[in-house]
Coordinates of N, CA and C in Angstrom, one line a residue:
M291 N 31.0 -20.7 30.4 CA 31.0 -19.3 30.9 C 30.1 -18.5 30.0
T292 N 29.3 -17.7 30.7 CA 28.4 -16.8 30.0 C 29.1 -15.7 29.3
T293 N 28.7 -15.4 28.1 CA 29.3 -14.3 27.3 C 28.6 -13.0 27.8
R294 N 29.4 -12.0 28.1 CA 28.9 -10.7 28.6 C 29.1 -9.6 27.5
I295 N 27.9 -9.2 27.1 CA 27.9 -8.3 25.9 C 27.3 -6.9 26.3
A296 N 27.9 -5.8 25.9 CA 27.3 -4.5 26.0 C 26.7 -4.1 24.7
L297 N 25.5 -3.5 24.7 CA 24.8 -3.1 23.5 C 24.5 -1.6 23.7
I298 N 24.9 -0.9 22.7 CA 24.7 0.6 22.6 C 24.3 0.9 21.2
A299 N 23.4 1.9 21.1 CA 23.0 2.3 19.7 C 22.6 3.8 19.8
H300 N 23.2 4.6 18.9 CA 22.7 6.0 18.8 C 21.3 6.0 18.3
D301 N 20.6 7.1 18.5 CA 19.2 7.2 18.2 C 18.8 6.7 16.8
K302 N 19.6 7.1 15.8 CA 19.2 6.7 14.4 C 19.6 5.3 14.1
K303 N 20.2 4.6 15.1 CA 20.6 3.2 14.9 C 19.9 2.2 15.8
K304 N 19.0 2.7 16.6 CA 18.2 1.9 17.5 C 17.4 0.8 16.8
D305 N 16.8 1.2 15.7 CA 16.0 0.2 14.9 C 16.9 -0.9 14.4
D306 N 18.1 -0.5 14.0 CA 19.1 -1.5 13.5 C 19.5 -2.4 14.6
M307 N 19.6 -1.9 15.8 CA 20.0 -2.7 17.0 C 18.9 -3.7 17.3
I308 N 17.6 -3.3 17.2 CA 16.5 -4.2 17.5 C 16.5 -5.3 16.4
A309 N 16.7 -5.0 15.2 CA 16.8 -6.0 14.1 C 17.9 -6.9 14.3
L310 N 19.1 -6.4 14.6 CA 20.3 -7.2 14.8 C 20.0 -8.2 16.0
A311 N 19.5 -7.7 17.1 CA 19.3 -8.5 18.3 C 18.2 -9.6 17.9
G312 N 17.3 -9.2 17.1 CA 16.2 -10.2 16.7 C 16.8 -11.4 16.0
E313 N 17.8 -11.1 15.2 CA 18.5 -12.2 14.4 C 19.3 -13.1 15.3
Y314 N 19.8 -12.6 16.4 CA 20.6 -13.4 17.3 C 19.9 -13.7 18.7
L315 N 18.6 -13.6 18.6 CA 17.8 -13.6 19.9 C 18.1 -14.8 20.7
D316 N 18.1 -16.0 20.2 CA 18.3 -17.2 21.0 C 19.7 -17.2 21.7
F317 N 20.7 -16.8 20.9 CA 22.0 -16.6 21.5 C 22.1 -15.6 22.5
L318 N 21.5 -14.4 22.3 CA 21.5 -13.3 23.2 C 20.8 -13.6 24.5
R319 N 19.8 -14.5 24.4 CA 19.1 -14.9 25.7 C 20.0 -15.7 26.6
S320 N 21.1 -16.3 26.0 CA 22.0 -17.1 26.8 C 23.2 -16.2 27.4
C321 N 23.2 -14.9 27.0 CA 24.3 -14.0 27.4 C 23.9 -13.1 28.5
S322 N 24.8 -12.6 29.2 CA 24.6 -11.5 30.2 C 24.7 -10.2 29.4
L323 N 23.6 -9.4 29.3 CA 23.5 -8.2 28.5 C 23.5 -7.0 29.4
T324 N 24.2 -6.0 29.0 CA 24.2 -4.7 29.6 C 24.0 -3.7 28.4
A325 N 23.2 -2.6 28.7 CA 22.9 -1.7 27.6 C 22.7 -0.3 28.2
T326 N 22.9 0.7 27.3 CA 22.6 2.0 27.8 C 21.0 2.2 27.8
G327 N 20.5 3.2 28.5 CA 19.1 3.3 28.9 C 18.1 3.0 27.9
T328 N 18.0 3.8 26.9 CA 16.9 3.7 25.9 C 17.1 2.4 25.1
T329 N 18.3 2.1 24.7 CA 18.5 0.9 23.9 C 18.1 -0.3 24.7
G330 N 18.5 -0.4 26.0 CA 18.2 -1.5 26.8 C 16.7 -1.6 27.0
G331 N 16.0 -0.5 27.2 CA 14.6 -0.5 27.3 C 13.9 -1.1 26.1
R332 N 14.3 -0.7 24.9 CA 13.7 -1.3 23.7 C 14.0 -2.7 23.6
L333 N 15.3 -3.2 23.9 CA 15.6 -4.6 23.8 C 14.7 -5.4 24.7
A334 N 14.5 -4.9 25.9 CA 13.7 -5.6 26.9 C 12.2 -5.6 26.5
N335 N 11.7 -4.4 26.1 CA 10.3 -4.3 25.8 C 9.9 -5.0 24.5
E336 N 10.7 -4.8 23.5 CA 10.3 -5.3 22.1 C 10.8 -6.8 21.9
L337 N 11.8 -7.2 22.5 CA 12.3 -8.6 22.3 C 12.3 -9.5 23.5
G338 N 11.9 -8.9 24.6 CA 11.9 -9.7 25.9 C 13.2 -10.1 26.4
L339 N 14.3 -9.4 26.0 CA 15.6 -9.8 26.6 C 15.8 -9.2 28.0
K340 N 16.5 -10.0 28.8 CA 16.9 -9.5 30.1 C 18.1 -8.7 30.0
V341 N 18.0 -7.4 30.3 CA 19.1 -6.5 30.1 C 19.4 -5.6 31.3
E342 N 20.6 -5.5 31.8 CA 21.0 -4.6 32.8 C 21.1 -3.2 32.2
R343 N 20.3 -2.3 32.6 CA 20.3 -1.0 31.9 C 21.1 0.0 32.7
K344 N 21.9 0.7 32.0 CA 22.7 1.8 32.5 C 22.0 3.1 32.1
H345 N 22.7 4.3 32.5 CA 22.1 5.5 32.1 C 22.2 5.7 30.5
S346 N 21.4 6.6 30.0 CA 21.5 6.9 28.6 C 22.9 7.4 28.3
G347 N 23.4 7.2 27.1 CA 24.8 7.6 26.7 C 25.1 9.1 27.1
P348 N 24.3 10.0 26.7 CA 24.7 11.4 27.1 C 24.7 11.7 28.6
F349 N 24.1 10.8 29.4 CA 24.1 11.0 30.8 C 25.1 10.1 31.6
G350 N 26.0 9.5 30.8 CA 27.1 8.7 31.4 C 27.0 7.2 31.2
G351 N 26.1 6.8 30.5 CA 25.9 5.3 30.2 C 27.1 4.7 29.5
D352 N 27.7 5.5 28.6 CA 28.9 4.9 27.9 C 30.0 4.8 28.9
L353 N 30.2 5.7 29.8 CA 31.2 5.7 30.8 C 31.0 4.5 31.8
Q354 N 29.7 4.3 32.2 CA 29.4 3.2 33.0 C 29.8 1.9 32.4
I355 N 29.5 1.7 31.1 CA 29.9 0.5 30.4 C 31.4 0.4 30.3
G356 N 32.1 1.5 30.0 CA 33.5 1.5 30.0 C 34.1 1.1 31.3
S357 N 33.5 1.5 32.4 CA 34.0 1.1 33.7 C 33.9 -0.4 33.9
L358 N 32.8 -1.0 33.5 CA 32.6 -2.5 33.6 C 33.7 -3.2 32.7
L359 N 33.9 -2.6 31.5 CA 34.9 -3.2 30.6 C 36.3 -3.2 31.3
V360 N 36.7 -2.1 31.8 CA 38.0 -2.0 32.5 C 38.1 -3.0 33.6
E361 N 37.0 -3.2 34.3 CA 37.0 -4.2 35.4 C 37.0 -5.6 35.0
G362 N 36.9 -5.9 33.7 CA 36.9 -7.2 33.1 C 35.5 -7.9 33.2
R363 N 34.5 -7.0 33.2 CA 33.1 -7.6 33.3 C 32.3 -7.5 32.0
I364 N 33.0 -7.1 30.9 CA 32.4 -7.1 29.6 C 33.3 -7.8 28.6
D365 N 32.8 -8.7 27.8 CA 33.6 -9.5 26.8 C 33.5 -8.9 25.4
C366 N 32.5 -8.1 25.1 CA 32.3 -7.6 23.8 C 31.4 -6.4 23.8
V367 N 31.6 -5.4 22.9 CA 30.8 -4.3 22.8 C 30.2 -4.2 21.4
I368 N 28.9 -4.1 21.3 CA 28.3 -3.8 20.0 C 27.8 -2.4 20.2
F369 N 28.4 -1.4 19.5 CA 28.0 0.0 19.6 C 27.7 0.5 18.2
L370 N 26.4 0.5 17.8 CA 26.0 1.0 16.5 C 26.0 2.5 16.6
R371 N 27.0 3.0 16.0 CA 27.2 4.5 16.0 C 26.6 5.1 14.8
D372 N 26.2 6.4 14.9 CA 25.7 7.2 13.8 C 26.8 8.2 13.4
P373 N 27.6 7.8 12.4 CA 28.7 8.7 12.0 C 28.4 10.0 11.4
M374 N 27.1 10.2 11.0 CA 26.7 11.4 10.3 C 26.1 12.4 11.2
T375 N 25.8 12.1 12.5 CA 25.2 13.0 13.4 C 26.2 13.4 14.6
P376 N 26.5 14.6 14.8 CA 27.4 15.0 15.9 C 26.8 14.6 17.2
Q377 N 27.6 14.0 18.1 CA 27.1 13.6 19.4 C 27.7 14.5 20.5
P378 N 26.8 15.0 21.4 CA 27.3 15.9 22.4 C 28.3 15.3 23.4
H379 N 28.2 13.9 23.5 CA 29.1 13.2 24.4 C 30.2 12.4 23.7
E380 N 30.6 13.0 22.6 CA 31.7 12.4 21.8 C 32.9 12.0 22.6
P381 N 33.4 12.8 23.5 CA 34.5 12.4 24.4 C 34.3 11.1 25.1
D382 N 33.0 10.8 25.6 CA 32.7 9.6 26.3 C 32.7 8.4 25.3
I383 N 32.2 8.6 24.1 CA 32.2 7.6 23.1 C 33.7 7.2 22.8
N384 N 34.5 8.2 22.5 CA 35.9 8.0 22.2 C 36.6 7.2 23.4
A385 N 36.3 7.6 24.6 CA 36.9 6.9 25.8 C 36.5 5.4 25.8
L386 N 35.2 5.1 25.5 CA 34.8 3.7 25.5 C 35.5 2.9 24.4
V387 N 35.5 3.5 23.2 CA 36.2 2.8 22.1 C 37.7 2.6 22.4
R388 N 38.3 3.6 23.0 CA 39.7 3.5 23.4 C 39.9 2.4 24.5
A389 N 39.0 2.3 25.4 CA 39.1 1.3 26.5 C 39.0 -0.1 25.8
C390 N 38.2 -0.2 24.8 CA 38.1 -1.5 24.1 C 39.5 -1.8 23.5
D391 N 40.1 -0.9 22.9 CA 41.4 -1.1 22.3 C 42.4 -1.4 23.3
V392 N 42.5 -0.7 24.4 CA 43.5 -0.9 25.4 C 43.3 -2.3 26.1
H393 N 42.1 -2.7 26.3 CA 41.9 -4.0 27.0 C 41.6 -5.1 26.0
N394 N 41.8 -4.9 24.7 CA 41.6 -5.9 23.7 C 40.3 -6.6 23.7
I395 N 39.2 -5.7 23.7 CA 37.8 -6.2 23.7 C 37.2 -5.9 22.4
P396 N 36.6 -6.9 21.7 CA 36.0 -6.6 20.4 C 35.0 -5.5 20.5
C397 N 35.0 -4.6 19.6 CA 34.0 -3.5 19.5 C 33.5 -3.3 18.1
A398 N 32.3 -3.7 17.9 CA 31.7 -3.6 16.6 C 30.9 -2.3 16.5
T399 N 31.2 -1.5 15.5 CA 30.5 -0.2 15.5 C 29.6 0.0 14.3
N400 N 29.4 -1.0 13.5 CA 28.4 -1.0 12.4 C 27.8 -2.4 12.2
M401 N 26.8 -2.5 11.4 CA 26.0 -3.7 11.3 C 26.9 -4.9 10.8
T402 N 27.8 -4.6 9.8 CA 28.6 -5.7 9.3 C 29.5 -6.3 10.3
S403 N 30.2 -5.4 11.1 CA 31.1 -5.9 12.1 C 30.4 -6.5 13.2
A404 N 29.2 -6.0 13.5 CA 28.4 -6.6 14.6 C 28.0 -8.0 14.2
H405 N 27.6 -8.2 13.0 CA 27.2 -9.6 12.5 C 28.4 -10.5 12.6
L406 N 29.6 -10.0 12.2 CA 30.8 -10.9 12.3 C 31.1 -11.3 13.7
V407 N 31.1 -10.3 14.6 CA 31.4 -10.6 16.0 C 30.4 -11.5 16.7
L408 N 29.1 -11.2 16.5 CA 28.0 -12.0 17.1 C 28.0 -13.4 16.5
S409 N 28.2 -13.6 15.2 CA 28.2 -14.9 14.6 C 29.4 -15.7 15.2
Q410 N 30.5 -15.1 15.4 CA 31.7 -15.9 15.9 C 31.5 -16.2 17.4
L411 N 30.9 -15.3 18.2 CA 30.6 -15.6 19.6 C 29.6 -16.7 19.7
Q412 N 28.6 -16.7 18.8 CA 27.5 -17.7 18.8 C 28.1 -19.1 18.4
L413 N 29.0 -19.1 17.4 CA 29.7 -20.3 17.0 C 30.5 -20.9 18.1
R414 N 31.3 -20.0 18.8 CA 32.1 -20.4 19.9 C 31.3 -21.0 21.1
A415 N 30.1 -20.4 21.3 CA 29.3 -20.9 22.4 C 28.7 -22.2 22.0
A416 N 28.3 -22.4 20.8 CA 27.8 -23.7 20.3 C 28.8 -24.8 20.4
Q417 N 30.1 -24.5 20.0 CA 31.2 -25.4 20.1 C 31.5 -25.8 21.5
Q418 N 31.4 -24.9 22.4 CA 31.7 -25.2 23.8 C 30.5 -26.0 24.4
A419 N 29.3 -25.8 23.9 CA 28.2 -26.6 24.5 C 28.3 -28.0 24.1
V420 N 28.9 -28.4 23.0 CA 29.0 -29.8 22.6 C 30.4 -30.4 22.8
A421 N 31.3 -29.6 23.3 CA 32.7 -30.1 23.6 C 32.6 -31.2 24.7
P422 N 33.3 -32.3 24.5 CA 33.4 -33.3 25.6 C 34.2 -32.8 26.8
L423 N 33.8 -33.2 27.9 CA 34.6 -32.8 29.1 C 35.8 -33.5 29.3

């Protein structure tokens, strides 16, 4: 089964997202990826990843991803948040993180937790690929 990952990054964290995705590039190529607008565009343009792009976060992208999550169409959220900059769409951000909690979906909000989640997902995918039928 293909792992379905949502990728979101605030403006000051977009470079971190590109670096993170670059470290897990081979694994992410095997996943179904969804991202908010600008983040998805950068992932596609700079790393060649196939990404389903939603609106930018302030224009409803976080809510679109939250809707997919509630429908059971997202397995993991990597949301590199900028805790030092106020966000005009903070209620949408809180709603997405709450939806992750309600539906028991892993949500990594910083680089360390993102590495932990992605490395575990990558390990699980590798184990499933070699498991006997």
